[in-house]
């Protein structure tokens, strides 16, 4: 089968690899669609801390597909079933796993990182994935492409829940890439009153405009502050989300918050210069200028 592979400390390749075989407590999945994540690109560029040198993996962790084959001991799944996949498995023993927060497990295993992933025709679902219910049956109405976006969209839902975005809230989103646009769609769906998008890329802002942004802002710095204050009658926004890799965006986001505003630091920042400066009195007293 064709697969996109990566060797830790070495090369990325699209090549022919053997189709995986399964044990009696595993599932073989035929991939319907597989999305490319920023993490895939980061692994190709920088490797991954969980991979030892020379280890080769099939990349990819955002996917859905049809069950091709189930091992004799697998219960609850059958060939032909369409499923979406939760890509990470918790260790089951740590404090986070005990609290049901396997997504925060420090000893997690994951498709496309510690085991072969989905940028391939077939994926082997290990027993840990089968037993933890990581394969979730899908409705027929969902296309493969939509289903392959469940995982990143779930992260967006999780982020906005943590930021307690409510109907009537105003929001500003830094970054109008795929994740920023998902944040826009979800905020609109929740019933946000205003959603303002900030991004240097005009084409991305045009997509944001089509998807319901109240205002799109190409500049940074003062332009953002004045536009947000204009749209919120000087109040600031209830929720600010950074869906980009920028400490400056995070610093600016604090300046834009209304009293009781929430900041969701959604995007990670690469490199060593990852500290943000925080004016504590802006948070405490809301003294802006
Ligand atoms: Zn991802
Ligand atoms: Zn754990």
PDB file of C-alpha atoms and ligand atoms in Angstrom:
ATOM      1  CA  UNK A   1       0.000   0.000   0.000  1.00  0.00           C
ATOM      2  CA  UNK A   2       1.015   3.640  -0.452  1.00  0.00           C
ATOM      3  CA  UNK A   3       2.005   5.480   2.744  1.00  0.00           C
ATOM      4  CA  UNK A   4       3.650   8.755   3.809  1.00  0.00           C
ATOM      5  CA  UNK A   5       6.501   7.779   6.127  1.00  0.00           C
ATOM      6  CA  UNK A   6       9.030   9.597   8.263  1.00  0.00           C
ATOM      7  CA  UNK A   7      12.285   8.372   9.801  1.00  0.00           C
ATOM      8  CA  UNK A   8      13.298  10.160  13.039  1.00  0.00           C
ATOM      9  CA  UNK A   9      16.311  12.309  12.257  1.00  0.00           C
ATOM     10  CA  UNK A  10      15.994  11.413   8.587  1.00  0.00           C
ATOM     11  CA  UNK A  11      13.709  11.687   5.624  1.00  0.00           C
ATOM     12  CA  UNK A  12      10.047  11.987   4.684  1.00  0.00           C
ATOM     13  CA  UNK A  13       8.886   9.725   1.839  1.00  0.00           C
ATOM     14  CA  UNK A  14       5.771   8.612   0.008  1.00  0.00           C
ATOM     15  CA  UNK A  15       6.418   4.947  -0.667  1.00  0.00           C
ATOM     16  CA  UNK A  16       5.084   1.433  -0.959  1.00  0.00           C
ATOM     17  CA  UNK A  17       4.955  -0.353   2.402  1.00  0.00           C
ATOM     18  CA  UNK A  18       3.442  -3.722   3.410  1.00  0.00           C
ATOM     19  CA  UNK A  19      -0.251  -3.654   4.314  1.00  0.00           C
ATOM     20  CA  UNK A  20      -0.475  -4.118   8.113  1.00  0.00           C
ATOM     21  CA  UNK A  21      -1.757  -7.376   9.583  1.00  0.00           C
ATOM     22  CA  UNK A  22      -3.649  -7.548  12.882  1.00  0.00           C
ATOM     23  CA  UNK A  23      -3.683  -9.629  16.075  1.00  0.00           C
ATOM     24  CA  UNK A  24      -6.871 -11.145  17.454  1.00  0.00           C
ATOM     25  CA  UNK A  25      -7.667  -8.112  19.627  1.00  0.00           C
ATOM     26  CA  UNK A  26      -7.054  -5.521  16.891  1.00  0.00           C
ATOM     27  CA  UNK A  27      -8.877  -3.913  13.944  1.00  0.00           C
ATOM     28  CA  UNK A  28      -7.739  -3.209  10.381  1.00  0.00           C
ATOM     29  CA  UNK A  29      -9.180   0.070   9.074  1.00  0.00           C
ATOM     30  CA  UNK A  30      -9.433   1.151   5.406  1.00  0.00           C
ATOM     31  CA  UNK A  31      -8.822   4.922   5.450  1.00  0.00           C
ATOM     32  CA  UNK A  32     -11.670   7.030   4.014  1.00  0.00           C
ATOM     33  CA  UNK A  33      -9.916  10.378   4.455  1.00  0.00           C
ATOM     34  CA  UNK A  34      -6.900  11.641   6.342  1.00  0.00           C
ATOM     35  CA  UNK A  35      -6.237  15.318   7.147  1.00  0.00           C
ATOM     36  CA  UNK A  36      -2.806  16.914   7.297  1.00  0.00           C
ATOM     37  CA  UNK A  37      -2.116  18.565  10.666  1.00  0.00           C
ATOM     38  CA  UNK A  38       0.485  21.189  11.527  1.00  0.00           C
ATOM     39  CA  UNK A  39       1.948  18.484  13.793  1.00  0.00           C
ATOM     40  CA  UNK A  40       2.741  16.328  10.720  1.00  0.00           C
ATOM     41  CA  UNK A  41       4.697  19.201   9.225  1.00  0.00           C
ATOM     42  CA  UNK A  42       6.469  19.883  12.544  1.00  0.00           C
ATOM     43  CA  UNK A  43       7.463  16.194  12.847  1.00  0.00           C
ATOM     44  CA  UNK A  44       8.934  16.205   9.318  1.00  0.00           C
ATOM     45  CA  UNK A  45      10.889  19.404  10.096  1.00  0.00           C
ATOM     46  CA  UNK A  46      11.978  18.777  13.700  1.00  0.00           C
ATOM     47  CA  UNK A  47      11.286  15.127  14.539  1.00  0.00           C
ATOM     48  CA  UNK A  48       9.293  14.161  17.645  1.00  0.00           C
ATOM     49  CA  UNK A  49      10.527  13.736  21.222  1.00  0.00           C
ATOM     50  CA  UNK A  50       8.664  10.426  21.562  1.00  0.00           C
ATOM     51  CA  UNK A  51      10.549   8.835  18.622  1.00  0.00           C
ATOM     52  CA  UNK A  52      13.999   7.307  19.016  1.00  0.00           C
ATOM     53  CA  UNK A  53      16.599   8.014  16.310  1.00  0.00           C
ATOM     54  CA  UNK A  54      16.109   5.926  13.195  1.00  0.00           C
ATOM     55  CA  UNK A  55      12.535   4.854  14.066  1.00  0.00           C
ATOM     56  CA  UNK A  56      10.276   4.873  11.003  1.00  0.00           C
ATOM     57  CA  UNK A  57       6.546   5.611  11.240  1.00  0.00           C
ATOM     58  CA  UNK A  58       3.615   6.210   8.930  1.00  0.00           C
ATOM     59  CA  UNK A  59       2.521   9.802   9.651  1.00  0.00           C
ATOM     60  CA  UNK A  60      -1.026  11.100  10.210  1.00  0.00           C
ATOM     61  CA  UNK A  61      -3.525  11.116  13.088  1.00  0.00           C
ATOM     62  CA  UNK A  62      -6.683  12.891  11.859  1.00  0.00           C
ATOM     63  CA  UNK A  63      -8.785  10.265  10.078  1.00  0.00           C
ATOM     64  CA  UNK A  64     -11.881   8.207   9.538  1.00  0.00           C
ATOM     65  CA  UNK A  65     -12.485   4.997   7.633  1.00  0.00           C
ATOM     66  CA  UNK A  66     -14.293   1.698   7.201  1.00  0.00           C
ATOM     67  CA  UNK A  67     -13.496  -1.355   9.302  1.00  0.00           C
ATOM     68  CA  UNK A  68     -11.970  -3.896   6.911  1.00  0.00           C
ATOM     69  CA  UNK A  69     -11.293  -6.702   9.368  1.00  0.00           C
ATOM     70  CA  UNK A  70     -11.742  -7.379  13.090  1.00  0.00           C
ATOM     71  CA  UNK A  71      -9.688  -9.816  15.168  1.00  0.00           C
ATOM     72  CA  UNK A  72     -11.526 -12.838  16.629  1.00  0.00           C
ATOM     73  CA  UNK A  73     -11.577 -11.353  20.158  1.00  0.00           C
ATOM     74  CA  UNK A  74     -12.865  -7.894  19.165  1.00  0.00           C
ATOM     75  CA  UNK A  75     -16.377  -7.149  20.391  1.00  0.00           C
ATOM     76  CA  UNK A  76     -18.580  -4.165  19.565  1.00  0.00           C
ATOM     77  CA  UNK A  77     -17.172  -3.599  16.076  1.00  0.00           C
ATOM     78  CA  UNK A  78     -17.822  -5.340  12.742  1.00  0.00           C
ATOM     79  CA  UNK A  79     -16.401  -5.131   9.215  1.00  0.00           C
ATOM     80  CA  UNK A  80     -18.137  -2.479   7.100  1.00  0.00           C
ATOM     81  CA  UNK A  81     -18.705  -0.079  10.033  1.00  0.00           C
ATOM     82  CA  UNK A  82     -17.696   3.555   9.325  1.00  0.00           C
ATOM     83  CA  UNK A  83     -15.756   5.040  12.226  1.00  0.00           C
ATOM     84  CA  UNK A  84     -13.917   8.225  13.161  1.00  0.00           C
ATOM     85  CA  UNK A  85     -10.775   7.824  15.253  1.00  0.00           C
ATOM     86  CA  UNK A  86      -9.637   9.515  18.457  1.00  0.00           C
ATOM     87  CA  UNK A  87      -5.881   9.609  17.825  1.00  0.00           C
ATOM     88  CA  UNK A  88      -4.432   9.554  21.361  1.00  0.00           C
ATOM     89  CA  UNK A  89      -4.554   6.773  23.940  1.00  0.00           C
ATOM     90  CA  UNK A  90      -3.869   7.454  27.628  1.00  0.00           C
ATOM     91  CA  UNK A  91      -1.708   5.169  29.775  1.00  0.00           C
ATOM     92  CA  UNK A  92      -4.732   4.394  31.974  1.00  0.00           C
ATOM     93  CA  UNK A  93      -2.684   4.647  35.195  1.00  0.00           C
ATOM     94  CA  UNK A  94      -1.746   8.289  35.743  1.00  0.00           C
ATOM     95  CA  UNK A  95      -3.641  11.001  37.586  1.00  0.00           C
ATOM     96  CA  UNK A  96      -4.933  12.581  34.364  1.00  0.00           C
ATOM     97  CA  UNK A  97      -6.205   9.255  33.003  1.00  0.00           C
ATOM     98  CA  UNK A  98      -7.877   8.540  36.366  1.00  0.00           C
ATOM     99  CA  UNK A  99      -9.759  11.822  35.990  1.00  0.00           C
ATOM    100  CA  UNK A 100     -10.921  10.832  32.503  1.00  0.00           C
ATOM    101  CA  UNK A 101      -8.555  13.342  30.876  1.00  0.00           C
ATOM    102  CA  UNK A 102      -6.604  10.915  28.677  1.00  0.00           C
ATOM    103  CA  UNK A 103      -5.911  13.843  26.309  1.00  0.00           C
ATOM    104  CA  UNK A 104      -3.638  15.280  29.030  1.00  0.00           C
ATOM    105  CA  UNK A 105      -1.830  12.001  29.821  1.00  0.00           C
ATOM    106  CA  UNK A 106       1.959  12.588  29.864  1.00  0.00           C
ATOM    107  CA  UNK A 107       2.571   8.978  28.762  1.00  0.00           C
ATOM    108  CA  UNK A 108       0.127   8.990  25.868  1.00  0.00           C
ATOM    109  CA  UNK A 109       0.556   6.935  22.734  1.00  0.00           C
ATOM    110  CA  UNK A 110      -0.764   8.228  19.413  1.00  0.00           C
ATOM    111  CA  UNK A 111      -1.306   7.326  15.791  1.00  0.00           C
ATOM    112  CA  UNK A 112       1.242   8.937  13.505  1.00  0.00           C
ATOM    113  CA  UNK A 113       3.645   9.530  16.416  1.00  0.00           C
ATOM    114  CA  UNK A 114       4.281   6.421  18.536  1.00  0.00           C
ATOM    115  CA  UNK A 115       2.502   4.007  16.157  1.00  0.00           C
ATOM    116  CA  UNK A 116       1.798   3.934  12.435  1.00  0.00           C
ATOM    117  CA  UNK A 117      -0.748   6.570  11.419  1.00  0.00           C
ATOM    118  CA  UNK A 118      -3.304   7.273   8.736  1.00  0.00           C
ATOM    119  CA  UNK A 119      -1.471   8.787   5.757  1.00  0.00           C
ATOM    120  CA  UNK A 120      -1.804   5.328   4.199  1.00  0.00           C
ATOM    121  CA  UNK A 121      -4.433   3.088   2.648  1.00  0.00           C
ATOM    122  CA  UNK A 122      -4.851   0.946   5.781  1.00  0.00           C
ATOM    123  CA  UNK A 123      -4.233   1.479   9.509  1.00  0.00           C
ATOM    124  CA  UNK A 124      -3.871  -1.111  12.245  1.00  0.00           C
ATOM    125  CA  UNK A 125      -5.885  -0.132  15.337  1.00  0.00           C
ATOM    126  CA  UNK A 126      -3.957  -1.558  18.276  1.00  0.00           C
ATOM    127  CA  UNK A 127      -5.756  -3.258  21.180  1.00  0.00           C
ATOM    128  CA  UNK A 128      -5.332  -0.134  23.346  1.00  0.00           C
ATOM    129  CA  UNK A 129      -7.328   1.909  20.790  1.00  0.00           C
ATOM    130  CA  UNK A 130     -10.005  -0.785  20.455  1.00  0.00           C
ATOM    131  CA  UNK A 131     -10.396  -1.248  24.216  1.00  0.00           C
ATOM    132  CA  UNK A 132     -10.493   2.487  25.008  1.00  0.00           C
ATOM    133  CA  UNK A 133     -13.242   3.036  22.416  1.00  0.00           C
ATOM    134  CA  UNK A 134     -11.125   5.258  20.183  1.00  0.00           C
ATOM    135  CA  UNK A 135     -13.101   4.138  17.112  1.00  0.00           C
ATOM    136  CA  UNK A 136     -16.431   5.961  17.132  1.00  0.00           C
ATOM    137  CA  UNK A 137     -19.262   4.932  14.737  1.00  0.00           C
ATOM    138  CA  UNK A 138     -20.224   7.691  12.287  1.00  0.00           C
ATOM    139  CA  UNK A 139     -23.606   8.655  10.831  1.00  0.00           C
ATOM    140  CA  UNK A 140     -23.956   8.007   7.066  1.00  0.00           C
ATOM    141  CA  UNK A 141     -24.668  11.713   6.540  1.00  0.00           C
ATOM    142  CA  UNK A 142     -21.067  12.631   7.368  1.00  0.00           C
ATOM    143  CA  UNK A 143     -18.635  12.648   4.418  1.00  0.00           C
ATOM    144  CA  UNK A 144     -15.130  11.223   4.792  1.00  0.00           C
ATOM    145  CA  UNK A 145     -13.576  14.655   4.511  1.00  0.00           C
ATOM    146  CA  UNK A 146     -15.867  16.063   7.210  1.00  0.00           C
ATOM    147  CA  UNK A 147     -15.187  13.027   9.403  1.00  0.00           C
ATOM    148  CA  UNK A 148     -11.415  13.444   9.080  1.00  0.00           C
ATOM    149  CA  UNK A 149     -11.828  16.927  10.621  1.00  0.00           C
ATOM    150  CA  UNK A 150     -13.594  15.682  13.773  1.00  0.00           C
ATOM    151  CA  UNK A 151     -10.361  15.593  15.780  1.00  0.00           C
ATOM    152  CA  UNK A 152      -9.180  19.164  15.117  1.00  0.00           C
ATOM    153  CA  UNK A 153     -12.765  20.420  15.471  1.00  0.00           C
ATOM    154  CA  UNK A 154     -13.050  18.594  18.819  1.00  0.00           C
ATOM    155  CA  UNK A 155      -9.992  20.522  20.000  1.00  0.00           C
ATOM    156  CA  UNK A 156     -11.713  23.756  18.968  1.00  0.00           C
ATOM    157  CA  UNK A 157     -14.862  22.755  20.902  1.00  0.00           C
ATOM    158  CA  UNK A 158     -12.699  21.919  23.927  1.00  0.00           C
ATOM    159  CA  UNK A 159     -10.925  25.308  23.729  1.00  0.00           C
ATOM    160  CA  UNK A 160     -14.141  27.310  23.500  1.00  0.00           C
ATOM    161  CA  UNK A 161     -15.717  25.331  26.349  1.00  0.00           C
ATOM    162  CA  UNK A 162     -12.694  26.139  28.502  1.00  0.00           C
ATOM    163  CA  UNK A 163     -13.067  29.817  27.524  1.00  0.00           C
ATOM    164  CA  UNK A 164     -16.815  29.578  28.334  1.00  0.00           C
ATOM    165  CA  UNK A 165     -17.909  31.259  25.117  1.00  0.00           C
ATOM    166  CA  UNK A 166     -21.653  31.980  25.561  1.00  0.00           C
ATOM    167  CA  UNK A 167     -24.469  33.227  23.292  1.00  0.00           C
ATOM    168  CA  UNK A 168     -24.208  37.010  22.986  1.00  0.00           C
ATOM    169  CA  UNK A 169     -20.477  37.099  23.745  1.00  0.00           C
ATOM    170  CA  UNK A 170     -18.106  38.984  21.487  1.00  0.00           C
ATOM    171  CA  UNK A 171     -14.858  37.345  20.400  1.00  0.00           C
ATOM    172  CA  UNK A 172     -11.635  38.102  18.608  1.00  0.00           C
ATOM    173  CA  UNK A 173      -9.681  35.324  16.890  1.00  0.00           C
ATOM    174  CA  UNK A 174      -6.009  35.740  15.967  1.00  0.00           C
ATOM    175  CA  UNK A 175      -5.230  33.568  12.943  1.00  0.00           C
ATOM    176  CA  UNK A 176      -7.587  32.743  10.070  1.00  0.00           C
ATOM    177  CA  UNK A 177      -6.063  29.421   9.056  1.00  0.00           C
ATOM    178  CA  UNK A 178      -8.152  26.235   9.165  1.00  0.00           C
ATOM    179  CA  UNK A 179      -8.244  26.234  12.990  1.00  0.00           C
ATOM    180  CA  UNK A 180      -9.051  29.957  13.270  1.00  0.00           C
ATOM    181  CA  UNK A 181     -11.908  29.504  10.773  1.00  0.00           C
ATOM    182  CA  UNK A 182     -13.221  26.529  12.773  1.00  0.00           C
ATOM    183  CA  UNK A 183     -13.210  28.789  15.856  1.00  0.00           C
ATOM    184  CA  UNK A 184     -15.146  31.391  13.850  1.00  0.00           C
ATOM    185  CA  UNK A 185     -17.772  28.850  12.713  1.00  0.00           C
ATOM    186  CA  UNK A 186     -18.212  27.431  16.207  1.00  0.00           C
ATOM    187  CA  UNK A 187     -18.449  30.879  17.842  1.00  0.00           C
ATOM    188  CA  UNK A 188     -21.120  31.840  15.285  1.00  0.00           C
ATOM    189  CA  UNK A 189     -22.941  28.552  15.905  1.00  0.00           C
ATOM    190  CA  UNK A 190     -22.897  29.209  19.664  1.00  0.00           C
ATOM    191  CA  UNK A 191     -24.453  32.632  19.059  1.00  0.00           C
ATOM    192  CA  UNK A 192     -21.566  35.040  19.522  1.00  0.00           C
ATOM    193  CA  UNK A 193     -22.679  38.611  18.791  1.00  0.00           C
ATOM    194  CA  UNK A 194     -19.461  39.770  17.124  1.00  0.00           C
ATOM    195  CA  UNK A 195     -16.538  37.704  15.895  1.00  0.00           C
ATOM    196  CA  UNK A 196     -13.515  39.681  14.728  1.00  0.00           C
ATOM    197  CA  UNK A 197     -10.731  37.943  12.808  1.00  0.00           C
ATOM    198  CA  UNK A 198      -7.104  39.111  12.705  1.00  0.00           C
ATOM    199  CA  UNK A 199      -4.633  37.717  10.156  1.00  0.00           C
ATOM    200  CA  UNK A 200      -1.947  39.197   7.870  1.00  0.00           C
ATOM    201  CA  UNK A 201      -3.109  37.069   4.909  1.00  0.00           C
ATOM    202  CA  UNK A 202      -5.806  38.746   2.783  1.00  0.00           C
ATOM    203  CA  UNK A 203      -7.000  35.474   1.205  1.00  0.00           C
ATOM    204  CA  UNK A 204      -7.589  33.911   4.593  1.00  0.00           C
ATOM    205  CA  UNK A 205      -9.455  36.998   5.758  1.00  0.00           C
ATOM    206  CA  UNK A 206     -11.657  36.772   2.647  1.00  0.00           C
ATOM    207  CA  UNK A 207     -12.600  33.208   3.678  1.00  0.00           C
ATOM    208  CA  UNK A 208     -13.367  34.505   7.163  1.00  0.00           C
ATOM    209  CA  UNK A 209     -15.616  37.209   5.760  1.00  0.00           C
ATOM    210  CA  UNK A 210     -17.569  34.563   3.810  1.00  0.00           C
ATOM    211  CA  UNK A 211     -17.909  32.400   6.919  1.00  0.00           C
ATOM    212  CA  UNK A 212     -19.499  35.159   8.978  1.00  0.00           C
ATOM    213  CA  UNK A 213     -16.789  37.295  10.592  1.00  0.00           C
ATOM    214  CA  UNK A 214     -18.200  40.661  11.757  1.00  0.00           C
ATOM    215  CA  UNK A 215     -14.921  42.363  10.904  1.00  0.00           C
ATOM    216  CA  UNK A 216     -11.592  41.255   9.525  1.00  0.00           C
ATOM    217  CA  UNK A 217      -8.382  43.076  10.414  1.00  0.00           C
ATOM    218  CA  UNK A 218      -5.204  42.732   8.381  1.00  0.00           C
ATOM    219  CA  UNK A 219      -2.968  44.916  10.565  1.00  0.00           C
ATOM    220  CA  UNK A 220      -1.413  44.265  13.916  1.00  0.00           C
ATOM    221  CA  UNK A 221      -0.959  46.550  16.933  1.00  0.00           C
ATOM    222  CA  UNK A 222      -3.021  49.742  17.129  1.00  0.00           C
ATOM    223  CA  UNK A 223      -5.263  48.836  14.207  1.00  0.00           C
ATOM    224  CA  UNK A 224      -6.520  45.776  16.038  1.00  0.00           C
ATOM    225  CA  UNK A 225      -7.117  47.592  19.333  1.00  0.00           C
ATOM    226  CA  UNK A 226      -9.030  50.479  17.744  1.00  0.00           C
ATOM    227  CA  UNK A 227     -11.142  48.240  15.506  1.00  0.00           C
ATOM    228  CA  UNK A 228     -12.078  45.891  18.341  1.00  0.00           C
ATOM    229  CA  UNK A 229     -13.005  48.807  20.605  1.00  0.00           C
ATOM    230  CA  UNK A 230     -15.095  50.308  17.806  1.00  0.00           C
ATOM    231  CA  UNK A 231     -17.016  47.053  17.263  1.00  0.00           C
ATOM    232  CA  UNK A 232     -17.595  46.517  20.976  1.00  0.00           C
ATOM    233  CA  UNK A 233     -18.496  50.116  21.868  1.00  0.00           C
ATOM    234  CA  UNK A 234     -15.297  50.510  23.880  1.00  0.00           C
ATOM    235  CA  UNK A 235     -15.994  47.456  26.052  1.00  0.00           C
ATOM    236  CA  UNK A 236     -13.502  44.951  24.641  1.00  0.00           C
ATOM    237  CA  UNK A 237     -14.273  41.327  23.817  1.00  0.00           C
ATOM    238  CA  UNK A 238     -15.545  38.601  26.126  1.00  0.00           C
ATOM    239  CA  UNK A 239     -13.296  35.954  24.593  1.00  0.00           C
ATOM    240  CA  UNK A 240      -9.965  36.224  22.756  1.00  0.00           C
ATOM    241  CA  UNK A 241      -8.491  33.161  21.042  1.00  0.00           C
ATOM    242  CA  UNK A 242      -4.973  32.833  19.646  1.00  0.00           C
ATOM    243  CA  UNK A 243      -5.147  30.355  16.753  1.00  0.00           C
ATOM    244  CA  UNK A 244      -1.651  31.263  15.581  1.00  0.00           C
ATOM    245  CA  UNK A 245       1.968  30.863  16.685  1.00  0.00           C
ATOM    246  CA  UNK A 246       2.645  34.325  18.084  1.00  0.00           C
ATOM    247  CA  UNK A 247       3.461  35.649  21.552  1.00  0.00           C
ATOM    248  CA  UNK A 248       2.657  39.193  20.358  1.00  0.00           C
ATOM    249  CA  UNK A 249      -0.875  38.089  19.513  1.00  0.00           C
ATOM    250  CA  UNK A 250      -1.254  36.688  23.044  1.00  0.00           C
ATOM    251  CA  UNK A 251      -0.012  39.968  24.581  1.00  0.00           C
ATOM    252  CA  UNK A 252      -2.310  42.047  22.402  1.00  0.00           C
ATOM    253  CA  UNK A 253      -5.235  39.722  23.161  1.00  0.00           C
ATOM    254  CA  UNK A 254      -5.035  40.635  26.881  1.00  0.00           C
ATOM    255  CA  UNK A 255      -5.428  44.329  25.967  1.00  0.00           C
ATOM    256  CA  UNK A 256      -8.612  43.549  24.057  1.00  0.00           C
ATOM    257  CA  UNK A 257     -10.481  41.766  26.847  1.00  0.00           C
ATOM    258  CA  UNK A 258     -13.613  43.171  28.486  1.00  0.00           C
ATOM    259  CA  UNK A 259     -14.038  42.849  32.278  1.00  0.00           C
ATOM    260  CA  UNK A 260     -14.328  39.102  33.050  1.00  0.00           C
ATOM    261  CA  UNK A 261     -12.944  38.392  29.586  1.00  0.00           C
ATOM    262  CA  UNK A 262     -11.343  35.010  28.890  1.00  0.00           C
ATOM    263  CA  UNK A 263      -8.193  34.315  26.870  1.00  0.00           C
ATOM    264  CA  UNK A 264      -7.765  30.947  25.137  1.00  0.00           C
ATOM    265  CA  UNK A 265      -4.111  30.314  24.190  1.00  0.00           C
ATOM    266  CA  UNK A 266      -4.995  27.737  21.551  1.00  0.00           C
ATOM    267  CA  UNK A 267      -1.935  27.688  19.291  1.00  0.00           C
ATOM    268  CA  UNK A 268       1.519  26.663  20.463  1.00  0.00           C
ATOM    269  CA  UNK A 269       4.556  28.832  19.675  1.00  0.00           C
ATOM    270  CA  UNK A 270       7.698  27.181  18.253  1.00  0.00           C
ATOM    271  CA  UNK A 271      11.270  28.063  19.277  1.00  0.00           C
ATOM    272  CA  UNK A 272      12.716  29.238  22.598  1.00  0.00           C
ATOM    273  CA  UNK A 273      11.336  32.782  22.711  1.00  0.00           C
ATOM    274  CA  UNK A 274       7.931  31.800  24.036  1.00  0.00           C
ATOM    275  CA  UNK A 275       7.363  34.100  27.012  1.00  0.00           C
ATOM    276  CA  UNK A 276       4.579  36.668  26.923  1.00  0.00           C
ATOM    277  CA  UNK A 277       4.671  39.953  28.849  1.00  0.00           C
ATOM    278  CA  UNK A 278       1.584  40.490  30.954  1.00  0.00           C
ATOM    279  CA  UNK A 279       0.522  43.829  32.454  1.00  0.00           C
ATOM    280  CA  UNK A 280      -1.011  42.503  35.649  1.00  0.00           C
ATOM    281  CA  UNK A 281      -2.756  45.792  36.388  1.00  0.00           C
ATOM    282  CA  UNK A 282      -4.503  45.702  33.049  1.00  0.00           C
ATOM    283  CA  UNK A 283      -6.065  42.451  34.184  1.00  0.00           C
ATOM    284  CA  UNK A 284      -6.710  43.600  37.747  1.00  0.00           C
ATOM    285  CA  UNK A 285      -7.858  47.201  37.279  1.00  0.00           C
ATOM    286  CA  UNK A 286      -8.523  47.244  33.548  1.00  0.00           C
ATOM    287  CA  UNK A 287      -6.433  50.390  33.149  1.00  0.00           C
ATOM    288  CA  UNK A 288      -5.775  50.559  29.450  1.00  0.00           C
ATOM    289  CA  UNK A 289      -3.957  53.745  28.679  1.00  0.00           C
TER     290      UNK A 289
HETATM  291 ZN1  LIG B   1      -3.607  17.178  14.608  1.00  0.00          ZN
HETATM  292 ZN1  LIG B   2      -2.103   8.460  31.631  1.00  0.00          ZN
END
